[in-house]
Amino acid sequence: MGEPVVESVAARPRPSLHPLVSSYTGYRIEGAPAGVHRSLPSRHLTFIVTLDGTVDVESMPDPHQPPGSFTALSGGLHSTPALIRHNGNQHGIQAALTPLGARTLFGLPAAELATTVVDLGVLLGPVASELVDRLRSAPTWTERFLQLDAVLARIAVDRGKPDPEVGWAWQRLTTSHGGLGVGALAAEVGWSRRHLGERFRREYGLTPKEAARVIRFDTARHLLQAPGRPGLADVAARCGYYDQAHLTREWRELAGCPPTTWLVEEFPSVQDAEPVDIASRYP
């Protein structure tokens, strides 16, 4: 058997979408061994449109949600992995949505999608089928990104924002990479820890403590994907874990495996995506 084909490209959306969508990633894997892909907890909501086949989720972050197959999907914030069964071939585009993106694109707070995976048709109606058709008809990654960009810009409607204190709390957790304690966060906002926790969870579906864990984990994951990957002890220190053992325990709980296992399972799909510049072609 020959080497698998692995293609991964990335792009930034148009500036007007930056508060809603952090990045686009196109991926194509052919001829790899069949297996299970772990969709890990992240500070972003997931938005995927397949270019061939379906995404077959055999285990959801919420164990009460049954398995499902999706041509296009969105998934909320979660603190346990989703397990995706594949036959060695995967082809699609993924967008990393911010919580504000859920409000603006779907008309609901991120909390309503937390720990779930939802068919995009449920959220966008006929636009979901239109988007699948447009992306599958586009001949290049650049054209696909531009098509996705155009559709998201068209459906983006200001449907309100979180309460300022709640939005500020999310911003502080993300800018501190999950390193700000809940007590300090509540003091900055001027609320009790309990009140902050209730209001925060109502908007995002996670408590501030859970969100901080996920954001710190997400930061560690990106460091492990970076060129010249640092060692685990260095990643642990840079992300605020007590030591490498603490990092490994957190990975077991949030990813379902230690980081060394994940790197072996996901290689080479965890490698950095090749950037594609679409800025010069914005309408």
CSV table of C-alpha atoms in Angstrom, one decimal:
chain,number,residue,atom,x,y,z
A,1,MET,CA,0.0,0.0,0.0
A,2,GLY,CA,1.3,3.5,-0.9
A,3,GLU,CA,1.6,6.4,1.4
A,4,PRO,CA,-1.8,8.1,2.2
A,5,VAL,CA,-2.6,11.5,0.6
A,6,VAL,CA,-2.8,14.2,3.3
A,7,GLU,CA,-3.7,17.7,2.3
A,8,SER,CA,-4.6,20.5,4.7
A,9,VAL,CA,-5.0,24.2,3.9
A,10,ALA,CA,-6.1,27.1,6.0
A,11,ALA,CA,-7.5,30.6,5.4
A,12,ARG,CA,-8.8,33.6,7.3
A,13,PRO,CA,-12.4,34.8,6.6
A,14,ARG,CA,-13.1,38.3,5.5
A,15,PRO,CA,-12.6,41.0,8.2
A,16,SER,CA,-16.3,41.5,8.8
A,17,LEU,CA,-16.5,37.8,9.9
A,18,HIS,CA,-13.4,37.9,12.2
A,19,PRO,CA,-15.5,38.3,15.4
A,20,LEU,CA,-17.6,35.3,14.4
A,21,VAL,CA,-15.2,32.9,12.6
A,22,SER,CA,-11.5,32.5,13.6
A,23,SER,CA,-10.3,30.4,10.7
A,24,TYR,CA,-11.2,28.0,7.9
A,25,THR,CA,-9.4,24.7,7.3
A,26,GLY,CA,-9.8,22.5,4.3
A,27,TYR,CA,-8.7,18.9,4.6
A,28,ARG,CA,-8.4,15.8,2.3
A,29,ILE,CA,-7.1,12.5,3.5
A,30,GLU,CA,-7.1,9.5,1.2
A,31,GLY,CA,-5.8,6.0,1.7
A,32,ALA,CA,-5.1,6.2,5.4
A,33,PRO,CA,-5.8,3.3,7.7
A,34,ALA,CA,-9.5,3.2,8.8
A,35,GLY,CA,-10.0,4.2,12.4
A,36,VAL,CA,-11.4,6.7,14.8
A,37,HIS,CA,-10.6,10.4,14.9
A,38,ARG,CA,-10.9,12.3,18.2
A,39,SER,CA,-12.7,15.6,17.9
A,40,LEU,CA,-11.2,17.4,20.9
A,41,PRO,CA,-12.5,20.1,23.2
A,42,SER,CA,-11.8,23.6,22.0
A,43,ARG,CA,-12.5,27.2,22.6
A,44,HIS,CA,-14.3,27.2,19.3
A,45,LEU,CA,-17.6,25.7,18.1
A,46,THR,CA,-17.2,23.3,15.2
A,47,PHE,CA,-18.7,23.8,11.8
A,48,ILE,CA,-18.1,21.2,9.1
A,49,VAL,CA,-19.2,20.8,5.5
A,50,THR,CA,-18.1,17.5,3.9
A,51,LEU,CA,-16.9,17.6,0.3
A,52,ASP,CA,-17.4,13.8,0.0
A,53,GLY,CA,-19.1,11.3,2.1
A,54,THR,CA,-20.3,12.0,5.7
A,55,VAL,CA,-19.0,12.6,9.1
A,56,ASP,CA,-19.9,9.5,11.1
A,57,VAL,CA,-20.0,10.3,14.8
A,58,GLU,CA,-20.1,7.1,16.8
A,59,SER,CA,-19.7,8.7,20.2
A,60,MET,CA,-21.0,12.2,21.1
A,61,PRO,CA,-19.6,14.4,23.9
A,62,ASP,CA,-23.0,14.0,25.5
A,63,PRO,CA,-23.4,10.3,26.1
A,64,HIS,CA,-27.2,10.6,25.9
A,65,GLN,CA,-27.1,11.8,22.3
A,66,PRO,CA,-27.2,8.8,19.8
A,67,PRO,CA,-24.6,8.4,17.1
A,68,GLY,CA,-25.2,10.1,13.8
A,69,SER,CA,-24.0,10.6,10.2
A,70,PHE,CA,-23.8,14.2,8.8
A,71,THR,CA,-23.1,15.8,5.5
A,72,ALA,CA,-22.8,19.1,7.3
A,73,LEU,CA,-22.9,19.8,11.0
A,74,SER,CA,-22.1,22.1,13.9
A,75,GLY,CA,-21.0,21.2,17.4
A,76,GLY,CA,-21.0,23.2,20.6
A,77,LEU,CA,-18.4,23.7,23.3
A,78,HIS,CA,-17.6,20.4,25.1
A,79,SER,CA,-15.2,19.0,27.7
A,80,THR,CA,-15.0,15.4,26.4
A,81,PRO,CA,-14.1,14.2,22.9
A,82,ALA,CA,-16.5,13.2,20.1
A,83,LEU,CA,-15.3,10.0,18.3
A,84,ILE,CA,-15.6,10.0,14.6
A,85,ARG,CA,-15.4,6.7,12.7
A,86,HIS,CA,-13.8,6.9,9.3
A,87,ASN,CA,-12.7,4.5,6.5
A,88,GLY,CA,-9.4,6.2,5.9
A,89,ASN,CA,-10.8,8.9,3.6
A,90,GLN,CA,-11.9,12.3,4.9
A,91,HIS,CA,-12.6,15.4,2.8
A,92,GLY,CA,-14.2,18.6,3.9
A,93,ILE,CA,-14.0,22.2,5.2
A,94,GLN,CA,-14.1,23.1,8.9
A,95,ALA,CA,-14.8,26.6,10.3
A,96,ALA,CA,-13.8,27.6,13.8
A,97,LEU,CA,-16.8,29.6,15.2
A,98,THR,CA,-16.6,31.8,18.2
A,99,PRO,CA,-19.5,31.8,20.7
A,100,LEU,CA,-20.6,35.1,19.2
A,101,GLY,CA,-20.7,33.4,15.8
A,102,ALA,CA,-23.4,31.0,17.1
A,103,ARG,CA,-25.6,33.9,18.1
A,104,THR,CA,-25.0,35.8,14.8
A,105,LEU,CA,-25.2,32.9,12.4
A,106,PHE,CA,-27.6,30.5,14.1
A,107,GLY,CA,-29.6,32.9,16.2
A,108,LEU,CA,-29.0,31.2,19.5
A,109,PRO,CA,-26.4,31.3,22.4
A,110,ALA,CA,-23.6,28.8,22.3
A,111,ALA,CA,-25.1,27.1,25.4
A,112,GLU,CA,-27.9,25.6,23.3
A,113,LEU,CA,-25.3,23.6,21.3
A,114,ALA,CA,-23.1,22.7,24.2
A,115,THR,CA,-22.0,19.0,24.2
A,116,THR,CA,-24.1,18.3,21.1
A,117,VAL,CA,-23.6,17.7,17.4
A,118,VAL,CA,-26.4,19.1,15.2
A,119,ASP,CA,-27.2,18.7,11.5
A,120,LEU,CA,-26.6,22.0,9.8
A,121,GLY,CA,-30.0,21.9,8.2
A,122,VAL,CA,-31.6,22.1,11.6
A,123,LEU,CA,-29.7,25.4,12.2
A,124,LEU,CA,-29.7,27.0,8.8
A,125,GLY,CA,-32.6,25.4,6.9
A,126,PRO,CA,-32.2,25.4,3.1
A,127,VAL,CA,-29.0,27.4,3.3
A,128,ALA,CA,-27.3,24.3,4.5
A,129,SER,CA,-28.0,22.3,1.3
A,130,GLU,CA,-27.1,25.4,-0.7
A,131,LEU,CA,-23.8,25.6,1.1
A,132,VAL,CA,-23.0,21.9,0.5
A,133,ASP,CA,-23.8,22.2,-3.2
A,134,ARG,CA,-21.7,25.4,-3.6
A,135,LEU,CA,-18.7,24.0,-1.8
A,136,ARG,CA,-18.8,20.6,-3.6
A,137,SER,CA,-19.1,22.4,-7.0
A,138,ALA,CA,-16.1,24.7,-6.4
A,139,PRO,CA,-12.9,23.4,-8.1
A,140,THR,CA,-10.2,24.8,-5.8
A,141,TRP,CA,-9.7,25.4,-2.1
A,142,THR,CA,-9.6,29.2,-2.8
A,143,GLU,CA,-13.0,29.1,-4.5
A,144,ARG,CA,-14.4,26.9,-1.7
A,145,PHE,CA,-13.2,29.3,1.0
A,146,LEU,CA,-14.7,32.3,-1.0
A,147,GLN,CA,-18.0,30.5,-1.4
A,148,LEU,CA,-18.1,29.7,2.4
A,149,ASP,CA,-17.1,33.3,3.1
A,150,ALA,CA,-19.9,34.7,0.9
A,151,VAL,CA,-22.6,32.5,2.5
A,152,LEU,CA,-21.6,33.2,6.1
A,153,ALA,CA,-21.4,36.9,5.4
A,154,ARG,CA,-24.9,36.8,3.9
A,155,ILE,CA,-26.6,35.0,6.8
A,156,ALA,CA,-24.7,37.0,9.5
A,157,VAL,CA,-27.4,39.0,11.3
A,158,ASP,CA,-26.9,40.9,14.6
A,159,ARG,CA,-29.1,39.1,17.0
A,160,GLY,CA,-27.7,40.6,20.2
A,161,LYS,CA,-24.6,39.9,22.3
A,162,PRO,CA,-24.1,38.4,25.7
A,163,ASP,CA,-24.4,40.6,28.7
A,164,PRO,CA,-21.2,42.8,28.9
A,165,GLU,CA,-20.0,41.1,32.1
A,166,VAL,CA,-20.4,37.6,30.6
A,167,GLY,CA,-18.7,38.6,27.3
A,168,TRP,CA,-15.9,40.2,29.3
A,169,ALA,CA,-15.4,37.0,31.3
A,170,TRP,CA,-15.1,34.9,28.2
A,171,GLN,CA,-12.6,37.4,26.7
A,172,ARG,CA,-10.5,37.3,29.8
A,173,LEU,CA,-10.4,33.5,29.9
A,174,THR,CA,-9.3,33.4,26.3
A,175,THR,CA,-6.7,36.1,26.5
A,176,SER,CA,-5.2,34.5,29.6
A,177,HIS,CA,-5.3,31.1,27.8
A,178,GLY,CA,-7.4,29.7,30.7
A,179,GLY,CA,-4.9,30.8,33.3
A,180,LEU,CA,-7.2,33.2,35.2
A,181,GLY,CA,-8.8,31.8,38.3
A,182,VAL,CA,-12.6,31.9,38.8
A,183,GLY,CA,-12.2,34.0,42.0
A,184,ALA,CA,-10.1,36.6,40.2
A,185,LEU,CA,-12.4,36.6,37.2
A,186,ALA,CA,-15.5,37.2,39.4
A,187,ALA,CA,-13.7,40.0,41.2
A,188,GLU,CA,-12.9,41.7,37.9
A,189,VAL,CA,-16.5,41.4,36.8
A,190,GLY,CA,-17.9,42.5,40.2
A,191,TRP,CA,-20.2,39.5,40.7
A,192,SER,CA,-20.1,36.6,43.1
A,193,ARG,CA,-18.6,33.4,41.9
A,194,ARG,CA,-22.0,31.7,42.0
A,195,HIS,CA,-23.8,34.4,40.0
A,196,LEU,CA,-21.0,34.5,37.4
A,197,GLY,CA,-21.1,30.8,37.1
A,198,GLU,CA,-24.8,30.7,36.5
A,199,ARG,CA,-24.8,33.6,33.9
A,200,PHE,CA,-21.7,32.3,32.2
A,201,ARG,CA,-23.1,28.8,31.8
A,202,ARG,CA,-26.4,30.1,30.5
A,203,GLU,CA,-24.5,31.7,27.6
A,204,TYR,CA,-21.7,29.2,26.9
A,205,GLY,CA,-22.9,25.9,28.3
A,206,LEU,CA,-19.8,25.5,30.4
A,207,THR,CA,-18.9,26.9,33.8
A,208,PRO,CA,-16.0,29.4,34.0
A,209,LYS,CA,-13.9,26.6,35.5
A,210,GLU,CA,-14.8,24.2,32.8
A,211,ALA,CA,-14.1,26.8,30.1
A,212,ALA,CA,-10.7,27.6,31.6
A,213,ARG,CA,-9.8,23.9,31.5
A,214,VAL,CA,-10.9,23.6,27.9
A,215,ILE,CA,-9.1,26.8,26.8
A,216,ARG,CA,-5.8,25.8,28.6
A,217,PHE,CA,-6.1,22.3,27.0
A,218,ASP,CA,-6.7,23.9,23.6
A,219,THR,CA,-3.6,26.1,24.0
A,220,ALA,CA,-1.5,23.0,24.8
A,221,ARG,CA,-2.9,21.2,21.8
A,222,HIS,CA,-1.9,24.0,19.5
A,223,LEU,CA,1.6,24.0,21.0
A,224,LEU,CA,1.9,20.3,20.3
A,225,GLN,CA,0.9,20.9,16.7
A,226,ALA,CA,3.4,23.7,16.1
A,227,PRO,CA,6.6,23.3,14.0
A,228,GLY,CA,9.5,22.3,16.2
A,229,ARG,CA,7.1,20.9,18.7
A,230,PRO,CA,8.2,21.5,22.3
A,231,GLY,CA,8.5,18.7,24.8
A,232,LEU,CA,5.6,17.8,27.1
A,233,ALA,CA,7.3,19.3,30.2
A,234,ASP,CA,7.8,22.6,28.3
A,235,VAL,CA,4.2,22.6,27.1
A,236,ALA,CA,3.0,21.9,30.7
A,237,ALA,CA,5.1,24.8,32.1
A,238,ARG,CA,4.0,27.2,29.3
A,239,CYS,CA,0.3,26.4,29.8
A,240,GLY,CA,0.3,26.7,33.6
A,241,TYR,CA,0.0,23.0,34.5
A,242,TYR,CA,1.8,22.0,37.7
A,243,ASP,CA,4.0,19.5,35.8
A,244,GLN,CA,4.0,17.0,32.9
A,245,ALA,CA,2.0,14.5,35.0
A,246,HIS,CA,-0.7,17.2,35.6
A,247,LEU,CA,-0.8,17.9,31.8
A,248,THR,CA,-1.2,14.1,31.1
A,249,ARG,CA,-4.0,13.7,33.6
A,250,GLU,CA,-5.9,16.6,32.0
A,251,TRP,CA,-5.4,15.1,28.6
A,252,ARG,CA,-6.8,11.8,29.8
A,253,GLU,CA,-9.9,13.5,31.1
A,254,LEU,CA,-10.5,15.9,28.2
A,255,ALA,CA,-9.2,13.9,25.2
A,256,GLY,CA,-9.7,10.3,26.5
A,257,CYS,CA,-6.0,9.5,26.1
A,258,PRO,CA,-2.6,10.9,26.9
A,259,PRO,CA,-1.0,13.4,24.5
A,260,THR,CA,1.6,10.9,23.3
A,261,THR,CA,-1.2,8.6,22.2
A,262,TRP,CA,-3.0,11.4,20.4
A,263,LEU,CA,0.0,12.4,18.5
A,264,VAL,CA,0.6,8.9,17.2
A,265,GLU,CA,-3.1,8.4,16.4
A,266,GLU,CA,-3.5,11.7,14.5
A,267,PHE,CA,-0.2,12.0,12.7
A,268,PRO,CA,0.1,13.4,10.1
A,269,SER,CA,-3.3,15.1,10.2
A,270,VAL,CA,-2.2,17.2,13.3
A,271,GLN,CA,0.5,19.0,11.2
A,272,ASP,CA,0.0,22.6,10.4
A,273,ALA,CA,-2.1,23.5,7.5
A,274,GLU,CA,-0.7,25.3,4.5
A,275,PRO,CA,-2.1,28.9,4.4
A,276,VAL,CA,-4.2,30.1,1.5
A,277,ASP,CA,-4.5,33.8,1.0
A,278,ILE,CA,-8.0,34.8,-0.1
A,279,ALA,CA,-7.9,38.4,1.2
A,280,SER,CA,-7.1,39.8,-2.2
A,281,ARG,CA,-10.3,38.3,-3.6
A,282,TYR,CA,-12.8,39.6,-1.2
A,283,PRO,CA,-15.7,41.3,-2.9
